[in-house]
Amino acid sequence: MAKQFFANVKSVMSGDTLVLTSQNNPSAERVFSLAFVTGPHLKREGDEPFAFQSRDHLRKLVVGKVVQCTILYTIPTSGRDYGVAQLKDGTQLPDESVKAGWLKVREDAGRKEESEEVLQRLETLRSLETQAKGEGKGLWEGVGGIIEVQNDISALDVDQWKGKTVDSVIERVLSGDRLLVRLKLSDKKHLQLMTLVAGIRTPSTERVNQSTGQTQPAEEFGNEARQYVEQRLLQRDVKVEIVGTSPQGQLIATILHPRGSIAEFLLADGLARCNDFHSTLLGQKMASLRAAEKKAQTGKVRLHKDHVAKADGSSSDMIVSKIQGADAIFVRTKTGAEKRINLSSVRGPRTNDPSEGPFRDEAKEYLRKKLIGKHVRVSIDGHRPASDDFEARDVATVTEKGKNINLMLVQDGWCSVIRHRKDDTDRAPNYDELLAAQEKAKEEGKGMWSGKPSKAKTYVDVSESVQKAKIQLSTLARQKKVPGIVDFCKAGSRFTILIPREGVKLTMVIAGVRAPRAPRLPQDKGDPFGQEALDLANRRCNQRDCEVDVHDIDKVGGFIGDLYINRESFAKILVEEGLASVHQYSAEKAGNAAELLAAEQRAKEGRKGMWHDWDPSQEEGAEEEAEVEPSTNAAPIDKKAADYREVVVTNIDTNGKLKIQEIGKGTSALEVMMNEFKKFHLDSKNNKPLANPPKTGEFVAAKFSADGQWYRARVRSNDRAAKVAEVLYIDYGNSEKIPWSNLRPLDQAQFTTQKLKAQATDAVLSFIQLPTAPDYFNDALNYIAEATDGRTLVASFDFVDAKEGLSYITLFDGEGSGDTFADSVNKDVVANGHAMVPKKLKAWERGRASEEVLTKLRQVEAQAKTERLGMWEYGDITED
């Protein structure tokens, strides 16, 4: 009796031969041929006519299905079994293929056969063959049937087919990600190529090394991945979407089973990892593969069984304090702590790479302009532990105003993308986008991919010797506020400055101040507050754009001058924070003594920095002693001639300070200038708006809202969102907020403050103190305004405080005959209860010349108290 068995059909070798696998052991295979028939065969040197069609008919019938096989005979020499097979639906083989005309009955079949059953079967097959022949089916069509099959990828125009889908059959599975695919380009032309599954990499399978003959064992899950693909794809109809070729010339394609991409199934079942090298070929389609891989990682499936989930990275707002390189920055947290951050998944130009190395400085400068001093969002993507060459550091994605800086660096060609290890999860979340951006930057020849020499500037160190410094001094001294970059902070008042315009590097020493010496090394001991001064310089100046005014050089080639950061004198900032003292002689020589002395006084009064233990009584005591000693500064106060000048009060600030104009050459020149100013701005061709948003401290022409006329002004503050600036009218002292559209540049030489200085100066009334209660204070301001509005007055300049830029004056009615204190506005303010005589006098008020004035003032103050005037309406408020 003939032997029968059940098996799974793994593949079909030809129209008459099956490859079967055991139902219990899929790795056990056997070849089974259909008895009494023969069909055309597929051969490497060229297929026989109709070979593919014959096999394809059988393939579609049986692959992946269970068949019941009956062995009729076995060839002893080869051991191959021959017989018949039946599908579960009753389809008989080879009967079905003979009926369709794809198999022929062998001529020698049954010659030696005596079994009635076999002879009956042969009669049936010959009858089916005769019927197919009569109908011209399959092989009996007689014409055509030849398909050109090529095995070289050069036969395929990949660029033409890229992105297109081709109907195909998987001929062989070498590993989970490497397949032999028959591309059915047309009915008459097929291409059989080794194809890599796009976007994934599976473990390798067991293979024999051809050079040594040794068997290399499979990687973990390698054989399982191959079986997984075989069971689903081998000899199945698939759609192949061509995406490109590998560097080795192999086709890369997405394999689409009717149920979806095989790559996604492999990833989701933990049998593959994403292949970063295919990311740029797949573009946005890589996202679904990453998601499938993440699902397997979360479930710790197969390859990811030891996966440790990365903790969600923290995000925080920080300030960029230093640019270390194109891919590394230092940031300062809200607590003031500084830390290094490496940008995720990107790398700046490498020093040892001759094509990238020359672009290091240019890439660093690009990042400096983008980030230094800016508020950024830092999202931590991972942590790099310390190694032999590197200390431990965080890797992060940095965004500034919503713009991804990592991505911008790659897009503009200043960074390349790191190729991470397959198990490296400390990477940027938009890694595929970075890879795509790099390919585009290379195509467009941006940054270091341009193929052109670097444009980075080289700087000559002119502080290297006194001789070089002297030569450069003549050039820089003629220029005002030369643009530069603070390259390095050596101490609180000593810097290395780059001047791109001149191509020079110099050591800058700030004029007019003396900062404490900072320690050179952490273990060194510097002067008190030396480190604090250096820290302030680093926070405010390091790597910032700046402006320098050079006055002179020192004996070692350092350049002495003023340093401006955001148009603000850093010398003033340093002194205001109590981290430097004023060098009187140097400050006067530089012309900034008044500003610096005023800043130093504020630092003293605030007990800041080196003035933390300042005792004002010692300085005041010295001044009082000076009043008695004829040879000191106090004597001239008693003996000096009165300084009377005609003035007008143009404005009273909300803090009680007066803005005054001195009548004379200045106001005459102002009147002439304002006539010219008016004509200039009436001319329509001069209606030019500001080229850039106004900056604090900038001089502009502003249109006054009350009369629609144009006046000189200085920007006090800016509301960039509303595009509104607060301006101070420098010749009149009043201020207001106006839109940017009502501002024009004040860069005409005939209207600048160098041509005519600001005419409104600060002053306060001498010997009196205004009340602090808001209601009484406003009453006092209103009274002074009524007494001075629209009137020409005579002012006695009792004392001019150069430190504060403030004059202490006594005002008299210019039309009256009196010039004694009894006739002054100051006295009237006190007499009407709108001010008091201060209990604590300033040093200059304590001289003998002031005694008579103070006595009279106290008399009128006592009278106002008695009559309950002004602030005294409820009694003497000073008694408490």
PDB file of N, CA and C in Angstrom, residues 313-397:
ATOM      1  N   GLY A 313      13.348  62.838  29.638  1.00  0.00           N
ATOM      2  CA  GLY A 313      14.309  63.913  29.886  1.00  0.00           C
ATOM      3  C   GLY A 313      13.632  65.169  30.404  1.00  0.00           C
ATOM      4  N   SER A 314      14.354  65.845  31.266  1.00  0.00           N
ATOM      5  CA  SER A 314      13.820  67.096  31.812  1.00  0.00           C
ATOM      6  C   SER A 314      14.038  68.227  30.829  1.00  0.00           C
ATOM      7  N   SER A 315      13.180  69.226  30.900  1.00  0.00           N
ATOM      8  CA  SER A 315      13.308  70.419  30.076  1.00  0.00           C
ATOM      9  C   SER A 315      13.292  71.623  30.995  1.00  0.00           C
ATOM     10  N   SER A 316      14.173  72.564  30.730  1.00  0.00           N
ATOM     11  CA  SER A 316      14.219  73.764  31.564  1.00  0.00           C
ATOM     12  C   SER A 316      14.768  74.933  30.763  1.00  0.00           C
ATOM     13  N   ASP A 317      14.437  76.127  31.225  1.00  0.00           N
ATOM     14  CA  ASP A 317      14.906  77.352  30.578  1.00  0.00           C
ATOM     15  C   ASP A 317      16.243  77.747  31.187  1.00  0.00           C
ATOM     16  N   MET A 318      17.197  78.058  30.341  1.00  0.00           N
ATOM     17  CA  MET A 318      18.533  78.441  30.790  1.00  0.00           C
ATOM     18  C   MET A 318      19.067  79.566  29.921  1.00  0.00           C
ATOM     19  N   ILE A 319      20.207  80.115  30.329  1.00  0.00           N
ATOM     20  CA  ILE A 319      20.863  81.179  29.567  1.00  0.00           C
ATOM     21  C   ILE A 319      22.209  80.642  29.082  1.00  0.00           C
ATOM     22  N   VAL A 320      22.501  80.851  27.811  1.00  0.00           N
ATOM     23  CA  VAL A 320      23.765  80.380  27.243  1.00  0.00           C
ATOM     24  C   VAL A 320      24.874  81.339  27.673  1.00  0.00           C
ATOM     25  N   SER A 321      25.848  80.802  28.408  1.00  0.00           N
ATOM     26  CA  SER A 321      26.911  81.651  28.937  1.00  0.00           C
ATOM     27  C   SER A 321      28.210  81.545  28.146  1.00  0.00           C
ATOM     28  N   LYS A 322      28.379  80.438  27.407  1.00  0.00           N
ATOM     29  CA  LYS A 322      29.628  80.272  26.666  1.00  0.00           C
ATOM     30  C   LYS A 322      29.436  79.266  25.552  1.00  0.00           C
ATOM     31  N   ILE A 323      30.097  79.516  24.428  1.00  0.00           N
ATOM     32  CA  ILE A 323      30.086  78.573  23.311  1.00  0.00           C
ATOM     33  C   ILE A 323      31.429  77.856  23.313  1.00  0.00           C
ATOM     34  N   GLN A 324      31.411  76.563  23.630  1.00  0.00           N
ATOM     35  CA  GLN A 324      32.641  75.782  23.673  1.00  0.00           C
ATOM     36  C   GLN A 324      33.073  75.381  22.268  1.00  0.00           C
ATOM     37  N   GLY A 325      32.119  75.037  21.453  1.00  0.00           N
ATOM     38  CA  GLY A 325      32.381  74.637  20.073  1.00  0.00           C
ATOM     39  C   GLY A 325      31.056  74.577  19.344  1.00  0.00           C
ATOM     40  N   ALA A 326      31.073  74.108  18.109  1.00  0.00           N
ATOM     41  CA  ALA A 326      29.836  74.071  17.328  1.00  0.00           C
ATOM     42  C   ALA A 326      28.821  73.079  17.885  1.00  0.00           C
ATOM     43  N   ASP A 327      29.264  72.150  18.740  1.00  0.00           N
ATOM     44  CA  ASP A 327      28.343  71.136  19.264  1.00  0.00           C
ATOM     45  C   ASP A 327      28.305  71.099  20.793  1.00  0.00           C
ATOM     46  N   ALA A 328      28.912  72.078  21.453  1.00  0.00           N
ATOM     47  CA  ALA A 328      28.950  72.087  22.918  1.00  0.00           C
ATOM     48  C   ALA A 328      28.827  73.511  23.443  1.00  0.00           C
ATOM     49  N   ILE A 329      27.982  73.683  24.463  1.00  0.00           N
ATOM     50  CA  ILE A 329      27.772  75.010  25.042  1.00  0.00           C
ATOM     51  C   ILE A 329      27.773  74.899  26.565  1.00  0.00           C
ATOM     52  N   PHE A 330      27.974  76.041  27.213  1.00  0.00           N
ATOM     53  CA  PHE A 330      27.785  76.128  28.655  1.00  0.00           C
ATOM     54  C   PHE A 330      26.531  76.959  28.904  1.00  0.00           C
ATOM     55  N   VAL A 331      25.695  76.490  29.823  1.00  0.00           N
ATOM     56  CA  VAL A 331      24.452  77.199  30.138  1.00  0.00           C
ATOM     57  C   VAL A 331      24.415  77.499  31.631  1.00  0.00           C
ATOM     58  N   ARG A 332      23.697  78.559  31.967  1.00  0.00           N
ATOM     59  CA  ARG A 332      23.543  78.948  33.357  1.00  0.00           C
ATOM     60  C   ARG A 332      22.087  78.764  33.759  1.00  0.00           C
ATOM     61  N   THR A 333      21.888  78.044  34.858  1.00  0.00           N
ATOM     62  CA  THR A 333      20.531  77.770  35.334  1.00  0.00           C
ATOM     63  C   THR A 333      20.001  78.970  36.121  1.00  0.00           C
ATOM     64  N   LYS A 334      18.739  78.868  36.550  1.00  0.00           N
ATOM     65  CA  LYS A 334      18.127  79.954  37.310  1.00  0.00           C
ATOM     66  C   LYS A 334      18.824  80.173  38.647  1.00  0.00           C
ATOM     67  N   THR A 335      19.465  79.127  39.165  1.00  0.00           N
ATOM     68  CA  THR A 335      20.172  79.267  40.442  1.00  0.00           C
ATOM     69  C   THR A 335      21.558  79.862  40.262  1.00  0.00           C
ATOM     70  N   GLY A 336      21.967  80.065  39.009  1.00  0.00           N
ATOM     71  CA  GLY A 336      23.283  80.626  38.743  1.00  0.00           C
ATOM     72  C   GLY A 336      24.347  79.587  38.477  1.00  0.00           C
ATOM     73  N   ALA A 337      24.025  78.301  38.662  1.00  0.00           N
ATOM     74  CA  ALA A 337      25.001  77.230  38.415  1.00  0.00           C
ATOM     75  C   ALA A 337      25.242  77.087  36.909  1.00  0.00           C
ATOM     76  N   GLU A 338      26.487  76.769  36.558  1.00  0.00           N
ATOM     77  CA  GLU A 338      26.852  76.630  35.150  1.00  0.00           C
ATOM     78  C   GLU A 338      27.172  75.175  34.844  1.00  0.00           C
ATOM     79  N   LYS A 339      26.713  74.688  33.700  1.00  0.00           N
ATOM     80  CA  LYS A 339      26.970  73.300  33.316  1.00  0.00           C
ATOM     81  C   LYS A 339      27.185  73.211  31.815  1.00  0.00           C
ATOM     82  N   ARG A 340      27.913  72.174  31.425  1.00  0.00           N
ATOM     83  CA  ARG A 340      28.186  71.954  30.005  1.00  0.00           C
ATOM     84  C   ARG A 340      27.105  71.061  29.404  1.00  0.00           C
ATOM     85  N   ILE A 341      26.713  71.394  28.196  1.00  0.00           N
ATOM     86  CA  ILE A 341      25.717  70.609  27.451  1.00  0.00           C
ATOM     87  C   ILE A 341      26.288  70.295  26.075  1.00  0.00           C
ATOM     88  N   ASN A 342      26.229  69.030  25.670  1.00  0.00           N
ATOM     89  CA  ASN A 342      26.551  68.657  24.295  1.00  0.00           C
ATOM     90  C   ASN A 342      25.253  68.527  23.504  1.00  0.00           C
ATOM     91  N   LEU A 343      25.244  69.036  22.292  1.00  0.00           N
ATOM     92  CA  LEU A 343      24.039  68.969  21.469  1.00  0.00           C
ATOM     93  C   LEU A 343      23.819  67.536  20.989  1.00  0.00           C
ATOM     94  N   SER A 344      22.589  67.055  21.130  1.00  0.00           N
ATOM     95  CA  SER A 344      22.272  65.655  20.818  1.00  0.00           C
ATOM     96  C   SER A 344      22.474  65.341  19.342  1.00  0.00           C
ATOM     97  N   SER A 345      23.161  64.232  19.102  1.00  0.00           N
ATOM     98  CA  SER A 345      23.239  63.593  17.777  1.00  0.00           C
ATOM     99  C   SER A 345      23.949  64.420  16.711  1.00  0.00           C
ATOM    100  N   VAL A 346      24.574  65.530  17.091  1.00  0.00           N
ATOM    101  CA  VAL A 346      25.308  66.324  16.093  1.00  0.00           C
ATOM    102  C   VAL A 346      26.753  66.498  16.540  1.00  0.00           C
ATOM    103  N   ARG A 347      27.627  66.712  15.552  1.00  0.00           N
ATOM    104  CA  ARG A 347      29.056  66.866  15.840  1.00  0.00           C
ATOM    105  C   ARG A 347      29.594  67.986  14.966  1.00  0.00           C
ATOM    106  N   GLY A 348      30.328  68.896  15.589  1.00  0.00           N
ATOM    107  CA  GLY A 348      30.942  69.984  14.843  1.00  0.00           C
ATOM    108  C   GLY A 348      32.068  69.473  13.956  1.00  0.00           C
ATOM    109  N   PRO A 349      32.633  70.352  13.123  1.00  0.00           N
ATOM    110  CA  PRO A 349      33.745  69.931  12.251  1.00  0.00           C
ATOM    111  C   PRO A 349      34.886  69.316  13.052  1.00  0.00           C
ATOM    112  N   ARG A 350      35.376  68.159  12.593  1.00  0.00           N
ATOM    113  CA  ARG A 350      36.413  67.422  13.323  1.00  0.00           C
ATOM    114  C   ARG A 350      37.794  67.945  12.958  1.00  0.00           C
ATOM    115  N   THR A 351      38.622  68.164  13.987  1.00  0.00           N
ATOM    116  CA  THR A 351      39.952  68.739  13.788  1.00  0.00           C
ATOM    117  C   THR A 351      40.817  67.860  12.904  1.00  0.00           C
ATOM    118  N   ASN A 352      40.736  66.544  13.097  1.00  0.00           N
ATOM    119  CA  ASN A 352      41.615  65.622  12.359  1.00  0.00           C
ATOM    120  C   ASN A 352      41.096  65.291  10.964  1.00  0.00           C
ATOM    121  N   ASP A 353      39.992  65.878  10.572  1.00  0.00           N
ATOM    122  CA  ASP A 353      39.460  65.656   9.228  1.00  0.00           C
ATOM    123  C   ASP A 353      39.853  66.855   8.360  1.00  0.00           C
ATOM    124  N   PRO A 354      40.706  66.646   7.357  1.00  0.00           N
ATOM    125  CA  PRO A 354      41.191  67.793   6.561  1.00  0.00           C
ATOM    126  C   PRO A 354      40.096  68.557   5.829  1.00  0.00           C
ATOM    127  N   SER A 355      38.975  67.897   5.556  1.00  0.00           N
ATOM    128  CA  SER A 355      37.890  68.599   4.859  1.00  0.00           C
ATOM    129  C   SER A 355      36.992  69.368   5.814  1.00  0.00           C
ATOM    130  N   GLU A 356      36.961  68.950   7.096  1.00  0.00           N
ATOM    131  CA  GLU A 356      36.089  69.610   8.071  1.00  0.00           C
ATOM    132  C   GLU A 356      36.843  70.573   8.986  1.00  0.00           C
ATOM    133  N   GLY A 357      38.084  70.212   9.353  1.00  0.00           N
ATOM    134  CA  GLY A 357      38.848  70.973  10.335  1.00  0.00           C
ATOM    135  C   GLY A 357      38.897  72.479  10.095  1.00  0.00           C
ATOM    136  N   PRO A 358      39.135  72.950   8.870  1.00  0.00           N
ATOM    137  CA  PRO A 358      39.224  74.408   8.647  1.00  0.00           C
ATOM    138  C   PRO A 358      37.943  75.169   8.973  1.00  0.00           C
ATOM    139  N   PHE A 359      36.820  74.476   9.140  1.00  0.00           N
ATOM    140  CA  PHE A 359      35.538  75.158   9.371  1.00  0.00           C
ATOM    141  C   PHE A 359      35.167  75.228  10.857  1.00  0.00           C
ATOM    142  N   ARG A 360      36.068  74.778  11.760  1.00  0.00           N
ATOM    143  CA  ARG A 360      35.735  74.754  13.184  1.00  0.00           C
ATOM    144  C   ARG A 360      35.406  76.144  13.724  1.00  0.00           C
ATOM    145  N   ASP A 361      36.275  77.115  13.424  1.00  0.00           N
ATOM    146  CA  ASP A 361      36.050  78.462  13.956  1.00  0.00           C
ATOM    147  C   ASP A 361      34.808  79.105  13.349  1.00  0.00           C
ATOM    148  N   GLU A 362      34.582  78.869  12.078  1.00  0.00           N
ATOM    149  CA  GLU A 362      33.419  79.453  11.406  1.00  0.00           C
ATOM    150  C   GLU A 362      32.126  78.866  11.975  1.00  0.00           C
ATOM    151  N   ALA A 363      32.135  77.558  12.242  1.00  0.00           N
ATOM    152  CA  ALA A 363      30.948  76.903  12.817  1.00  0.00           C
ATOM    153  C   ALA A 363      30.686  77.406  14.234  1.00  0.00           C
ATOM    154  N   LYS A 364      31.747  77.575  15.010  1.00  0.00           N
ATOM    155  CA  LYS A 364      31.611  78.087  16.379  1.00  0.00           C
ATOM    156  C   LYS A 364      31.061  79.510  16.369  1.00  0.00           C
ATOM    157  N   GLU A 365      31.538  80.335  15.446  1.00  0.00           N
ATOM    158  CA  GLU A 365      31.055  81.717  15.353  1.00  0.00           C
ATOM    159  C   GLU A 365      29.581  81.754  14.949  1.00  0.00           C
ATOM    160  N   TYR A 366      29.177  80.832  14.082  1.00  0.00           N
ATOM    161  CA  TYR A 366      27.764  80.734  13.695  1.00  0.00           C
ATOM    162  C   TYR A 366      26.887  80.500  14.929  1.00  0.00           C
ATOM    163  N   LEU A 367      27.323  79.549  15.770  1.00  0.00           N
ATOM    164  CA  LEU A 367      26.540  79.225  16.966  1.00  0.00           C
ATOM    165  C   LEU A 367      26.598  80.373  17.978  1.00  0.00           C
ATOM    166  N   ARG A 368      27.750  81.046  18.066  1.00  0.00           N
ATOM    167  CA  ARG A 368      27.868  82.180  19.013  1.00  0.00           C
ATOM    168  C   ARG A 368      26.856  83.270  18.667  1.00  0.00           C
ATOM    169  N   LYS A 369      26.758  83.603  17.409  1.00  0.00           N
ATOM    170  CA  LYS A 369      25.810  84.650  16.996  1.00  0.00           C
ATOM    171  C   LYS A 369      24.369  84.244  17.284  1.00  0.00           C
ATOM    172  N   LYS A 370      24.101  82.944  17.191  1.00  0.00           N
ATOM    173  CA  LYS A 370      22.741  82.466  17.413  1.00  0.00           C
ATOM    174  C   LYS A 370      22.361  82.440  18.896  1.00  0.00           C
ATOM    175  N   LEU A 371      23.320  82.088  19.781  1.00  0.00           N
ATOM    176  CA  LEU A 371      22.923  81.711  21.133  1.00  0.00           C
ATOM    177  C   LEU A 371      23.497  82.523  22.282  1.00  0.00           C
ATOM    178  N   ILE A 372      24.673  83.124  22.131  1.00  0.00           N
ATOM    179  CA  ILE A 372      25.345  83.669  23.317  1.00  0.00           C
ATOM    180  C   ILE A 372      24.462  84.705  24.021  1.00  0.00           C
ATOM    181  N   GLY A 373      24.285  84.482  25.313  1.00  0.00           N
ATOM    182  CA  GLY A 373      23.488  85.393  26.131  1.00  0.00           C
ATOM    183  C   GLY A 373      21.991  85.225  25.984  1.00  0.00           C
ATOM    184  N   LYS A 374      21.547  84.262  25.154  1.00  0.00           N
ATOM    185  CA  LYS A 374      20.116  84.102  24.878  1.00  0.00           C
ATOM    186  C   LYS A 374      19.474  83.137  25.882  1.00  0.00           C
ATOM    187  N   HIS A 375      18.172  83.332  26.073  1.00  0.00           N
ATOM    188  CA  HIS A 375      17.381  82.378  26.860  1.00  0.00           C
ATOM    189  C   HIS A 375      17.003  81.215  25.939  1.00  0.00           C
ATOM    190  N   VAL A 376      17.302  79.999  26.368  1.00  0.00           N
ATOM    191  CA  VAL A 376      17.022  78.822  25.536  1.00  0.00           C
ATOM    192  C   VAL A 376      16.281  77.779  26.359  1.00  0.00           C
ATOM    193  N   ARG A 377      15.665  76.846  25.637  1.00  0.00           N
ATOM    194  CA  ARG A 377      15.004  75.694  26.259  1.00  0.00           C
ATOM    195  C   ARG A 377      15.909  74.490  26.037  1.00  0.00           C
ATOM    196  N   VAL A 378      16.327  73.865  27.144  1.00  0.00           N
ATOM    197  CA  VAL A 378      17.231  72.715  27.065  1.00  0.00           C
ATOM    198  C   VAL A 378      16.459  71.457  27.451  1.00  0.00           C
ATOM    199  N   SER A 379      16.326  70.529  26.493  1.00  0.00           N
ATOM    200  CA  SER A 379      15.623  69.263  26.733  1.00  0.00           C
ATOM    201  C   SER A 379      16.652  68.134  26.753  1.00  0.00           C
ATOM    202  N   ILE A 380      16.864  67.563  27.930  1.00  0.00           N
ATOM    203  CA  ILE A 380      17.886  66.525  28.093  1.00  0.00           C
ATOM    204  C   ILE A 380      17.443  65.234  27.399  1.00  0.00           C
ATOM    205  N   ASP A 381      18.301  64.724  26.497  1.00  0.00           N
ATOM    206  CA  ASP A 381      17.999  63.492  25.760  1.00  0.00           C
ATOM    207  C   ASP A 381      18.778  62.293  26.287  1.00  0.00           C
ATOM    208  N   GLY A 382      19.791  62.530  27.109  1.00  0.00           N
ATOM    209  CA  GLY A 382      20.569  61.410  27.620  1.00  0.00           C
ATOM    210  C   GLY A 382      21.781  61.896  28.387  1.00  0.00           C
ATOM    211  N   HIS A 383      22.588  60.960  28.812  1.00  0.00           N
ATOM    212  CA  HIS A 383      23.769  61.279  29.620  1.00  0.00           C
ATOM    213  C   HIS A 383      24.936  60.438  29.157  1.00  0.00           C
ATOM    214  N   ARG A 384      26.076  61.069  28.959  1.00  0.00           N
ATOM    215  CA  ARG A 384      27.298  60.369  28.587  1.00  0.00           C
ATOM    216  C   ARG A 384      28.173  60.219  29.835  1.00  0.00           C
ATOM    217  N   PRO A 385      28.474  58.995  30.243  1.00  0.00           N
ATOM    218  CA  PRO A 385      29.340  58.819  31.414  1.00  0.00           C
ATOM    219  C   PRO A 385      30.769  59.255  31.115  1.00  0.00           C
ATOM    220  N   ALA A 386      31.545  59.477  32.152  1.00  0.00           N
ATOM    221  CA  ALA A 386      32.932  59.894  31.984  1.00  0.00           C
ATOM    222  C   ALA A 386      33.740  58.766  31.346  1.00  0.00           C
ATOM    223  N   SER A 387      34.703  59.143  30.505  1.00  0.00           N
ATOM    224  CA  SER A 387      35.602  58.163  29.879  1.00  0.00           C
ATOM    225  C   SER A 387      37.025  58.707  29.983  1.00  0.00           C
ATOM    226  N   ASP A 388      37.977  58.013  29.358  1.00  0.00           N
ATOM    227  CA  ASP A 388      39.376  58.434  29.440  1.00  0.00           C
ATOM    228  C   ASP A 388      39.588  59.830  28.883  1.00  0.00           C
ATOM    229  N   ASP A 389      38.892  60.138  27.793  1.00  0.00           N
ATOM    230  CA  ASP A 389      39.112  61.413  27.125  1.00  0.00           C
ATOM    231  C   ASP A 389      38.087  62.477  27.481  1.00  0.00           C
ATOM    232  N   PHE A 390      36.943  62.079  28.025  1.00  0.00           N
ATOM    233  CA  PHE A 390      35.863  63.034  28.257  1.00  0.00           C
ATOM    234  C   PHE A 390      35.307  62.893  29.668  1.00  0.00           C
ATOM    235  N   GLU A 391      34.868  64.014  30.214  1.00  0.00           N
ATOM    236  CA  GLU A 391      34.172  63.971  31.495  1.00  0.00           C
ATOM    237  C   GLU A 391      32.688  63.716  31.256  1.00  0.00           C
ATOM    238  N   ALA A 392      31.966  63.350  32.302  1.00  0.00           N
ATOM    239  CA  ALA A 392      30.536  63.067  32.162  1.00  0.00           C
ATOM    240  C   ALA A 392      29.814  64.325  31.705  1.00  0.00           C
ATOM    241  N   ARG A 393      28.812  64.156  30.862  1.00  0.00           N
ATOM    242  CA  ARG A 393      28.089  65.314  30.341  1.00  0.00           C
ATOM    243  C   ARG A 393      26.696  64.901  29.884  1.00  0.00           C
ATOM    244  N   ASP A 394      25.799  65.873  29.869  1.00  0.00           N
ATOM    245  CA  ASP A 394      24.450  65.649  29.349  1.00  0.00           C
ATOM    246  C   ASP A 394      24.423  65.956  27.860  1.00  0.00           C
ATOM    247  N   VAL A 395      23.559  65.242  27.129  1.00  0.00           N
ATOM    248  CA  VAL A 395      23.308  65.577  25.723  1.00  0.00           C
ATOM    249  C   VAL A 395      21.856  66.052  25.634  1.00  0.00           C
ATOM    250  N   ALA A 396      21.638  67.088  24.848  1.00  0.00           N
ATOM    251  CA  ALA A 396      20.324  67.729  24.874  1.00  0.00           C
ATOM    252  C   ALA A 396      19.987  68.359  23.537  1.00  0.00           C
ATOM    253  N   THR A 397      18.687  68.554  23.346  1.00  0.00           N
ATOM    254  CA  THR A 397      18.189  69.337  22.218  1.00  0.00           C
ATOM    255  C   THR A 397      17.937  70.757  22.726  1.00  0.00           C
TER     256      THR A 397
END
